[in-house]
């Protein structure tokens, strides 16, 4: 059925509605080496959105694929004005691919989903419906997991830890399949692998959010990019998440407090040793050489932490004061002028 993706496909009914941005649904899909999934995914999304009368744009972000993914995205964009192709000049990872799509999305409702056909487009109207009911973020929680028992146990543990650290009560954080009001995504700095915690980062703002169960299908084409080897990376990212949520805009509160405490302990220890030497004739170099060296080390460490905290605070203010620069490069962008709003 999909033997020749590069050849012109049969014409599909394309509706080019004159819609307001507030009515438009932007669907962002990051893809990497998903050539066989592109046409089925785009057609399923088009069928669902058209059947429910939902005007949409589909942003397919090619994250440095080395197969025919971009060629097939280009063909889809030529056939359907709702398809927007974004070709990144390199493999930047899922987080920055999502960010590239978010920054180009025009609809007031933005839905993110994976491009491997594991996320069923049939849920899209439900996502949109909950947003229109008044929720700011809607997340899909796996009702049935196609993963193995060990992977599911690890994932469940990670979600509980993320919920504990972030204070956000979501059952499932890792799924890309979420819907947001676009304003929530404007000032979220997606870097590294922070897409895993996007729900926690957004929900920290005191918004209305909810989950509903979805079934995640088995992958039909290609191989998964995830495995148990990601566990250590997730643990490291959890530490970063905690820091980002608590201290990203006020780093001196962390480093300054640690520095003052360390400096105070070092000064007290040094003062005690000096008092023993001056008033009681204790020879510090013979009786307490390591203790004296360690107290001096604490003083230096405290001064260093305080200075580092001050520099971090200055850097934070400078960062938020300047215009943000995209941490990725777009090679091509295909957008049909007919749908320009």
mmCIF file of C-alpha atoms in Angstrom:
data_model
loop_
_atom_site.group_PDB
_atom_site.id
_atom_site.type_symbol
_atom_site.label_atom_id
_atom_site.label_comp_id
_atom_site.label_asym_id
_atom_site.label_seq_id
_atom_site.Cartn_x
_atom_site.Cartn_y
_atom_site.Cartn_z
ATOM 1 C CA UNK A 1 0.000 0.000 0.000
ATOM 2 C CA UNK A 2 2.821 2.361 0.845
ATOM 3 C CA UNK A 3 5.440 0.930 -1.476
ATOM 4 C CA UNK A 4 6.433 4.140 -3.201
ATOM 5 C CA UNK A 5 6.389 7.154 -0.915
ATOM 6 C CA UNK A 6 8.406 9.332 -3.249
ATOM 7 C CA UNK A 7 5.922 9.040 -6.086
ATOM 8 C CA UNK A 8 2.846 11.311 -6.095
ATOM 9 C CA UNK A 9 0.159 9.810 -3.892
ATOM 10 C CA UNK A 10 -3.527 9.698 -4.760
ATOM 11 C CA UNK A 11 -5.168 13.030 -4.119
ATOM 12 C CA UNK A 12 -6.842 13.315 -0.741
ATOM 13 C CA UNK A 13 -9.624 15.674 0.125
ATOM 14 C CA UNK A 14 -7.956 18.740 1.591
ATOM 15 C CA UNK A 15 -9.932 21.403 3.368
ATOM 16 C CA UNK A 16 -8.311 24.810 3.670
ATOM 17 C CA UNK A 17 -10.553 26.612 6.138
ATOM 18 C CA UNK A 18 -10.370 30.281 6.910
ATOM 19 C CA UNK A 19 -9.918 29.828 10.627
ATOM 20 C CA UNK A 20 -8.916 31.990 13.527
ATOM 21 C CA UNK A 21 -5.765 31.064 15.397
ATOM 22 C CA UNK A 22 -7.862 30.421 18.498
ATOM 23 C CA UNK A 23 -9.709 27.665 16.606
ATOM 24 C CA UNK A 24 -6.593 26.065 15.143
ATOM 25 C CA UNK A 25 -5.076 22.937 16.699
ATOM 26 C CA UNK A 26 -1.312 22.588 16.224
ATOM 27 C CA UNK A 27 -0.044 19.000 16.303
ATOM 28 C CA UNK A 28 3.730 18.744 16.798
ATOM 29 C CA UNK A 29 5.413 15.444 15.928
ATOM 30 C CA UNK A 30 9.212 15.009 16.267
ATOM 31 C CA UNK A 31 10.518 12.183 14.080
ATOM 32 C CA UNK A 32 13.841 10.440 13.564
ATOM 33 C CA UNK A 33 14.188 7.678 10.960
ATOM 34 C CA UNK A 34 10.438 7.091 10.755
ATOM 35 C CA UNK A 35 10.050 6.959 6.971
ATOM 36 C CA UNK A 36 7.468 4.168 6.990
ATOM 37 C CA UNK A 37 5.285 5.877 9.594
ATOM 38 C CA UNK A 38 4.944 9.281 7.950
ATOM 39 C CA UNK A 39 2.124 8.680 5.477
ATOM 40 C CA UNK A 40 -0.036 6.441 7.720
ATOM 41 C CA UNK A 41 0.353 8.916 10.588
ATOM 42 C CA UNK A 42 -0.500 11.982 8.483
ATOM 43 C CA UNK A 43 -3.498 10.265 6.911
ATOM 44 C CA UNK A 44 -4.855 9.025 10.241
ATOM 45 C CA UNK A 45 -4.534 12.501 11.762
ATOM 46 C CA UNK A 46 -6.232 14.082 8.742
ATOM 47 C CA UNK A 47 -9.100 11.576 8.860
ATOM 48 C CA UNK A 48 -9.726 12.125 12.579
ATOM 49 C CA UNK A 49 -9.465 15.922 12.534
ATOM 50 C CA UNK A 50 -11.590 16.270 9.390
ATOM 51 C CA UNK A 51 -14.263 13.905 10.712
ATOM 52 C CA UNK A 52 -14.617 15.995 13.883
ATOM 53 C CA UNK A 53 -14.469 19.346 12.092
ATOM 54 C CA UNK A 54 -11.260 20.409 13.827
ATOM 55 C CA UNK A 55 -9.026 22.749 11.790
ATOM 56 C CA UNK A 56 -5.419 21.790 12.346
ATOM 57 C CA UNK A 57 -1.821 22.114 11.289
ATOM 58 C CA UNK A 58 0.557 19.165 11.494
ATOM 59 C CA UNK A 59 4.161 20.124 12.200
ATOM 60 C CA UNK A 60 6.456 17.215 11.337
ATOM 61 C CA UNK A 61 9.925 17.959 12.731
ATOM 62 C CA UNK A 62 12.653 15.871 11.122
ATOM 63 C CA UNK A 63 15.437 15.414 13.667
ATOM 64 C CA UNK A 64 18.397 14.656 11.395
ATOM 65 C CA UNK A 65 17.032 11.417 9.923
ATOM 66 C CA UNK A 66 19.386 9.534 7.609
ATOM 67 C CA UNK A 67 16.650 7.644 5.764
ATOM 68 C CA UNK A 68 13.836 8.917 3.513
ATOM 69 C CA UNK A 69 11.874 10.596 6.315
ATOM 70 C CA UNK A 70 12.382 14.152 5.040
ATOM 71 C CA UNK A 71 11.547 13.208 1.445
ATOM 72 C CA UNK A 72 8.268 11.745 2.600
ATOM 73 C CA UNK A 73 7.485 14.739 4.783
ATOM 74 C CA UNK A 74 8.127 16.944 1.738
ATOM 75 C CA UNK A 75 5.725 14.866 -0.348
ATOM 76 C CA UNK A 76 3.043 15.090 2.341
ATOM 77 C CA UNK A 77 3.478 18.867 2.635
ATOM 78 C CA UNK A 78 3.025 19.176 -1.141
ATOM 79 C CA UNK A 79 -0.222 17.191 -0.991
ATOM 80 C CA UNK A 80 -1.788 18.648 2.145
ATOM 81 C CA UNK A 81 -1.541 22.358 3.062
ATOM 82 C CA UNK A 82 -2.091 21.458 6.722
ATOM 83 C CA UNK A 83 1.267 19.633 6.833
ATOM 84 C CA UNK A 84 4.283 21.754 7.782
ATOM 85 C CA UNK A 85 7.706 20.205 7.387
ATOM 86 C CA UNK A 86 10.602 21.339 9.572
ATOM 87 C CA UNK A 87 14.006 19.863 8.755
ATOM 88 C CA UNK A 88 16.614 20.337 11.482
ATOM 89 C CA UNK A 89 20.225 20.580 10.356
ATOM 90 C CA UNK A 90 21.405 17.738 12.565
ATOM 91 C CA UNK A 91 20.231 15.279 15.180
ATOM 92 C CA UNK A 92 19.346 17.442 18.197
ATOM 93 C CA UNK A 93 17.176 14.982 20.109
ATOM 94 C CA UNK A 94 13.483 14.875 20.928
ATOM 95 C CA UNK A 95 13.515 17.822 23.323
ATOM 96 C CA UNK A 96 14.840 20.373 20.848
ATOM 97 C CA UNK A 97 12.712 18.886 18.068
ATOM 98 C CA UNK A 98 9.631 19.528 20.175
ATOM 99 C CA UNK A 99 10.865 23.023 20.947
ATOM 100 C CA UNK A 100 11.319 23.781 17.240
ATOM 101 C CA UNK A 101 7.737 22.694 16.619
ATOM 102 C CA UNK A 102 6.325 24.557 19.620
ATOM 103 C CA UNK A 103 8.005 27.788 18.563
ATOM 104 C CA UNK A 104 6.393 27.541 15.120
ATOM 105 C CA UNK A 105 2.959 26.384 16.216
ATOM 106 C CA UNK A 106 0.196 28.920 15.565
ATOM 107 C CA UNK A 107 -2.826 27.335 17.195
ATOM 108 C CA UNK A 108 -4.030 28.197 20.683
ATOM 109 C CA UNK A 109 -4.103 24.456 21.407
ATOM 110 C CA UNK A 110 -0.841 22.552 20.901
ATOM 111 C CA UNK A 111 -0.731 18.757 20.958
ATOM 112 C CA UNK A 112 2.566 16.856 21.062
ATOM 113 C CA UNK A 113 2.759 13.207 20.057
ATOM 114 C CA UNK A 114 5.291 10.618 18.885
ATOM 115 C CA UNK A 115 5.675 9.750 15.219
ATOM 116 C CA UNK A 116 6.012 5.963 15.482
ATOM 117 C CA UNK A 117 2.251 5.208 15.414
ATOM 118 C CA UNK A 118 2.262 4.150 19.062
ATOM 119 C CA UNK A 119 0.112 7.199 19.860
ATOM 120 C CA UNK A 120 -3.343 6.788 18.367
ATOM 121 C CA UNK A 121 -4.662 9.945 16.610
ATOM 122 C CA UNK A 122 -8.189 8.825 17.560
ATOM 123 C CA UNK A 123 -7.573 10.445 20.981
ATOM 124 C CA UNK A 124 -6.952 13.901 19.484
ATOM 125 C CA UNK A 125 -10.586 15.108 19.746
ATOM 126 C CA UNK A 126 -10.616 14.033 23.399
ATOM 127 C CA UNK A 127 -7.468 16.054 24.117
ATOM 128 C CA UNK A 128 -8.958 19.086 22.385
ATOM 129 C CA UNK A 129 -12.303 18.619 24.144
ATOM 130 C CA UNK A 130 -10.741 18.681 27.619
ATOM 131 C CA UNK A 131 -8.754 21.820 26.777
ATOM 132 C CA UNK A 132 -11.913 23.533 25.573
ATOM 133 C CA UNK A 133 -13.645 22.502 28.797
ATOM 134 C CA UNK A 134 -11.197 24.737 30.653
ATOM 135 C CA UNK A 135 -8.118 22.634 31.356
ATOM 136 C CA UNK A 136 -4.722 24.135 30.543
ATOM 137 C CA UNK A 137 -2.860 20.853 30.089
ATOM 138 C CA UNK A 138 -4.168 17.374 29.338
ATOM 139 C CA UNK A 139 -1.921 14.339 29.538
ATOM 140 C CA UNK A 140 -2.394 10.820 28.269
ATOM 141 C CA UNK A 141 -1.631 8.122 30.838
ATOM 142 C CA UNK A 142 -0.916 4.604 29.628
ATOM 143 C CA UNK A 143 -3.885 2.380 30.363
ATOM 144 C CA UNK A 144 -2.055 -0.567 28.854
ATOM 145 C CA UNK A 145 1.709 -0.784 28.511
ATOM 146 C CA UNK A 146 3.313 -2.743 25.665
ATOM 147 C CA UNK A 147 6.624 -2.724 27.589
ATOM 148 C CA UNK A 148 8.114 -5.641 29.500
ATOM 149 C CA UNK A 149 7.678 -6.078 33.246
ATOM 150 C CA UNK A 150 11.152 -4.753 34.151
ATOM 151 C CA UNK A 151 10.727 -1.682 31.957
ATOM 152 C CA UNK A 152 7.265 -0.981 33.382
ATOM 153 C CA UNK A 153 8.530 -1.293 36.977
ATOM 154 C CA UNK A 154 11.383 1.110 36.260
ATOM 155 C CA UNK A 155 9.029 3.560 34.560
ATOM 156 C CA UNK A 156 6.506 3.462 37.410
ATOM 157 C CA UNK A 157 9.250 4.092 39.964
ATOM 158 C CA UNK A 158 10.585 7.018 37.951
ATOM 159 C CA UNK A 159 7.125 8.592 37.684
ATOM 160 C CA UNK A 160 6.611 8.354 41.440
ATOM 161 C CA UNK A 161 9.982 9.990 42.092
ATOM 162 C CA UNK A 162 9.238 12.774 39.598
ATOM 163 C CA UNK A 163 5.864 13.369 41.255
ATOM 164 C CA UNK A 164 7.523 13.522 44.691
ATOM 165 C CA UNK A 165 10.270 15.917 43.576
ATOM 166 C CA UNK A 166 8.058 18.199 41.530
ATOM 167 C CA UNK A 167 4.947 18.179 43.699
ATOM 168 C CA UNK A 168 2.848 17.576 40.575
ATOM 169 C CA UNK A 169 0.306 14.770 40.872
ATOM 170 C CA UNK A 170 0.504 13.077 37.492
ATOM 171 C CA UNK A 171 0.426 9.331 37.068
ATOM 172 C CA UNK A 172 2.545 9.339 33.924
ATOM 173 C CA UNK A 173 5.120 12.006 33.110
ATOM 174 C CA UNK A 174 7.137 10.465 30.300
ATOM 175 C CA UNK A 175 4.553 10.340 27.501
ATOM 176 C CA UNK A 176 4.948 12.917 24.769
ATOM 177 C CA UNK A 177 1.221 12.712 24.055
ATOM 178 C CA UNK A 178 -0.077 15.846 25.765
ATOM 179 C CA UNK A 179 -2.146 18.886 24.892
ATOM 180 C CA UNK A 180 -1.349 22.399 26.091
ATOM 181 C CA UNK A 181 -2.656 25.885 25.801
ATOM 182 C CA UNK A 182 0.008 27.581 23.733
ATOM 183 C CA UNK A 183 0.744 30.344 26.237
ATOM 184 C CA UNK A 184 2.148 27.724 28.624
ATOM 185 C CA UNK A 185 4.892 26.838 26.160
ATOM 186 C CA UNK A 186 6.092 30.346 25.370
ATOM 187 C CA UNK A 187 8.599 30.689 28.204
ATOM 188 C CA UNK A 188 9.488 27.049 28.863
ATOM 189 C CA UNK A 189 13.172 26.550 28.130
ATOM 190 C CA UNK A 190 13.424 23.061 26.663
ATOM 191 C CA UNK A 191 17.043 21.923 26.722
ATOM 192 C CA UNK A 192 18.829 18.600 27.107
ATOM 193 C CA UNK A 193 16.230 15.869 27.673
ATOM 194 C CA UNK A 194 13.794 18.014 29.639
ATOM 195 C CA UNK A 195 10.839 16.980 27.457
ATOM 196 C CA UNK A 196 10.419 14.052 29.894
ATOM 197 C CA UNK A 197 9.528 16.543 32.611
ATOM 198 C CA UNK A 198 7.618 19.072 30.498
ATOM 199 C CA UNK A 199 4.372 18.168 32.243
ATOM 200 C CA UNK A 200 5.962 18.841 35.645
ATOM 201 C CA UNK A 201 7.573 22.089 34.480
ATOM 202 C CA UNK A 202 4.323 23.403 33.046
ATOM 203 C CA UNK A 203 2.087 22.197 35.884
ATOM 204 C CA UNK A 204 4.290 24.038 38.413
ATOM 205 C CA UNK A 205 2.587 27.246 37.333
ATOM 206 C CA UNK A 206 -0.614 26.421 39.181
ATOM 207 C CA UNK A 207 -2.602 25.520 36.085
ATOM 208 C CA UNK A 208 -5.591 23.230 35.710
ATOM 209 C CA UNK A 209 -4.481 19.874 34.392
ATOM 210 C CA UNK A 210 -5.820 16.362 34.120
ATOM 211 C CA UNK A 211 -4.988 12.927 32.775
ATOM 212 C CA UNK A 212 -7.072 10.370 30.985
ATOM 213 C CA UNK A 213 -6.170 6.781 30.058
ATOM 214 C CA UNK A 214 -4.914 5.993 26.567
ATOM 215 C CA UNK A 215 -3.749 2.763 25.011
ATOM 216 C CA UNK A 216 -0.247 2.873 23.560
ATOM 217 C CA UNK A 217 0.146 0.590 20.576
ATOM 218 C CA UNK A 218 3.077 -1.586 19.649
ATOM 219 C CA UNK A 219 5.563 0.012 17.284
ATOM 220 C CA UNK A 220 4.785 -1.010 13.688
ATOM 221 C CA UNK A 221 7.969 0.115 11.934
ATOM 222 C CA UNK A 222 11.623 0.603 12.858
ATOM 223 C CA UNK A 223 13.193 0.131 16.265
ATOM 224 C CA UNK A 224 12.646 1.886 19.564
ATOM 225 C CA UNK A 225 15.058 4.630 20.625
ATOM 226 C CA UNK A 226 14.485 3.853 24.307
ATOM 227 C CA UNK A 227 15.741 1.119 26.588
ATOM 228 C CA UNK A 228 16.797 0.296 30.114
ATOM 229 C CA UNK A 229 20.112 2.014 29.411
ATOM 230 C CA UNK A 230 18.258 5.331 29.703
ATOM 231 C CA UNK A 231 17.677 4.738 33.424
ATOM 232 C CA UNK A 232 20.913 6.400 34.574
ATOM 233 C CA UNK A 233 20.245 9.382 32.327
ATOM 234 C CA UNK A 234 16.781 9.750 33.835
ATOM 235 C CA UNK A 235 18.225 9.716 37.375
ATOM 236 C CA UNK A 236 20.647 12.506 36.448
ATOM 237 C CA UNK A 237 17.810 14.441 34.828
ATOM 238 C CA UNK A 238 15.737 14.091 38.005
ATOM 239 C CA UNK A 239 18.445 15.904 39.964
ATOM 240 C CA UNK A 240 18.441 18.608 37.304
ATOM 241 C CA UNK A 241 14.654 18.791 37.467
ATOM 242 C CA UNK A 242 14.733 19.421 41.204
ATOM 243 C CA UNK A 243 17.321 22.145 40.796
ATOM 244 C CA UNK A 244 15.452 23.721 37.891
ATOM 245 C CA UNK A 245 12.122 23.782 39.697
ATOM 246 C CA UNK A 246 13.512 25.231 42.918
ATOM 247 C CA UNK A 247 16.544 27.328 42.031
ATOM 248 C CA UNK A 248 16.742 28.054 38.285
ATOM 249 C CA UNK A 249 15.684 31.681 38.794
ATOM 250 C CA UNK A 250 17.315 32.157 42.201
ATOM 251 C CA UNK A 251 20.532 30.075 42.259
ATOM 252 C CA UNK A 252 22.102 32.166 45.031
ATOM 253 C CA UNK A 253 19.561 30.750 47.482
ATOM 254 C CA UNK A 254 21.151 27.349 46.975
ATOM 255 C CA UNK A 255 24.831 28.162 46.556
ATOM 256 C CA UNK A 256 24.737 31.151 48.881
ATOM 257 C CA UNK A 257 23.196 29.200 51.767
ATOM 258 C CA UNK A 258 25.603 26.288 51.253
ATOM 259 C CA UNK A 259 28.508 28.707 51.050
ATOM 260 C CA UNK A 260 27.554 30.595 54.213
ATOM 261 C CA UNK A 261 27.064 27.373 56.175
ATOM 262 C CA UNK A 262 30.378 25.953 54.959
ATOM 263 C CA UNK A 263 32.193 29.208 55.666
ATOM 264 C CA UNK A 264 30.667 29.429 59.150
ATOM 265 C CA UNK A 265 31.715 25.873 60.028
ATOM 266 C CA UNK A 266 35.238 26.516 58.732
ATOM 267 C CA UNK A 267 35.583 29.778 60.652
ATOM 268 C CA UNK A 268 34.320 28.225 63.882
ATOM 269 C CA UNK A 269 36.675 25.267 63.548
ATOM 270 C CA UNK A 270 39.640 27.521 62.765
ATOM 271 C CA UNK A 271 38.757 29.856 65.633
ATOM 272 C CA UNK A 272 38.598 26.907 68.045
ATOM 273 C CA UNK A 273 41.999 25.652 66.953
ATOM 274 C CA UNK A 274 43.525 29.127 67.219
ATOM 275 C CA UNK A 275 42.062 29.626 70.694
ATOM 276 C CA UNK A 276 43.556 26.280 71.752
ATOM 277 C CA UNK A 277 46.911 27.333 70.373
ATOM 278 C CA UNK A 278 46.957 30.874 71.844
ATOM 279 C CA UNK A 279 45.432 30.325 75.265
ATOM 280 C CA UNK A 280 46.271 26.697 75.979
ATOM 281 C CA UNK A 281 49.561 26.330 74.168
ATOM 282 C CA UNK A 282 48.404 23.504 71.924
ATOM 283 C CA UNK A 283 50.719 22.929 68.980
ATOM 284 C CA UNK A 284 48.258 22.758 66.096
ATOM 285 C CA UNK A 285 50.815 21.584 63.530
ATOM 286 C CA UNK A 286 51.562 18.487 65.665
ATOM 287 C CA UNK A 287 48.249 17.770 67.421
ATOM 288 C CA UNK A 288 45.656 18.770 64.810
ATOM 289 C CA UNK A 289 47.373 19.231 61.427
ATOM 290 C CA UNK A 290 44.613 17.613 59.325
ATOM 291 C CA UNK A 291 41.866 19.335 61.289
ATOM 292 C CA UNK A 292 43.470 22.724 60.680
ATOM 293 C CA UNK A 293 43.936 22.047 56.960
ATOM 294 C CA UNK A 294 40.323 20.841 56.681
ATOM 295 C CA UNK A 295 39.002 23.961 58.448
ATOM 296 C CA UNK A 296 40.924 26.150 55.979
ATOM 297 C CA UNK A 297 39.487 24.045 53.151
ATOM 298 C CA UNK A 298 35.964 24.682 54.458
ATOM 299 C CA UNK A 299 36.634 28.432 54.546
ATOM 300 C CA UNK A 300 37.888 28.422 50.962
ATOM 301 C CA UNK A 301 34.984 26.231 49.830
ATOM 302 C CA UNK A 302 32.477 28.543 51.493
ATOM 303 C CA UNK A 303 33.980 31.600 49.797
ATOM 304 C CA UNK A 304 33.971 29.747 46.465
ATOM 305 C CA UNK A 305 30.299 28.716 46.795
ATOM 306 C CA UNK A 306 29.247 32.252 47.691
ATOM 307 C CA UNK A 307 31.133 33.692 44.725
ATOM 308 C CA UNK A 308 29.754 30.991 42.437
ATOM 309 C CA UNK A 309 26.228 31.738 43.651
ATOM 310 C CA UNK A 310 26.695 35.445 42.960
ATOM 311 C CA UNK A 311 27.992 34.730 39.449
ATOM 312 C CA UNK A 312 25.126 32.308 38.824
ATOM 313 C CA UNK A 313 22.626 34.942 39.988
ATOM 314 C CA UNK A 314 24.180 37.545 37.697
ATOM 315 C CA UNK A 315 24.169 35.059 34.823
ATOM 316 C CA UNK A 316 20.507 34.224 35.449
ATOM 317 C CA UNK A 317 19.486 37.877 35.337
ATOM 318 C CA UNK A 318 21.552 38.413 32.193
ATOM 319 C CA UNK A 319 20.007 35.343 30.564
ATOM 320 C CA UNK A 320 16.426 36.391 31.172
ATOM 321 C CA UNK A 321 17.198 39.980 30.206
ATOM 322 C CA UNK A 322 18.495 39.155 26.738
ATOM 323 C CA UNK A 323 16.591 37.824 23.765
ATOM 324 C CA UNK A 324 16.633 34.036 23.737
ATOM 325 C CA UNK A 325 18.445 32.334 20.895
ATOM 326 C CA UNK A 326 17.310 29.015 19.475
ATOM 327 C CA UNK A 327 19.743 26.177 20.363
ATOM 328 C CA UNK A 328 19.092 24.463 17.051
ATOM 329 C CA UNK A 329 19.384 25.230 13.322
ATOM 330 C CA UNK A 330 16.585 24.683 10.816
ATOM 331 C CA UNK A 331 17.732 23.624 7.351
ATOM 332 C CA UNK A 332 14.350 23.813 5.603
ATOM 333 C CA UNK A 333 10.796 24.702 6.479
ATOM 334 C CA UNK A 334 7.881 23.793 4.221
ATOM 335 C CA UNK A 335 4.731 25.811 4.829
ATOM 336 C CA UNK A 336 1.897 26.342 2.365
ATOM 337 C CA UNK A 337 1.072 30.065 2.055
ATOM 338 C CA UNK A 338 -2.648 29.234 1.739
ATOM 339 C CA UNK A 339 -2.777 28.386 5.426
ATOM 340 C CA UNK A 340 -0.863 31.419 6.647
ATOM 341 C CA UNK A 341 -2.971 33.049 9.325
#
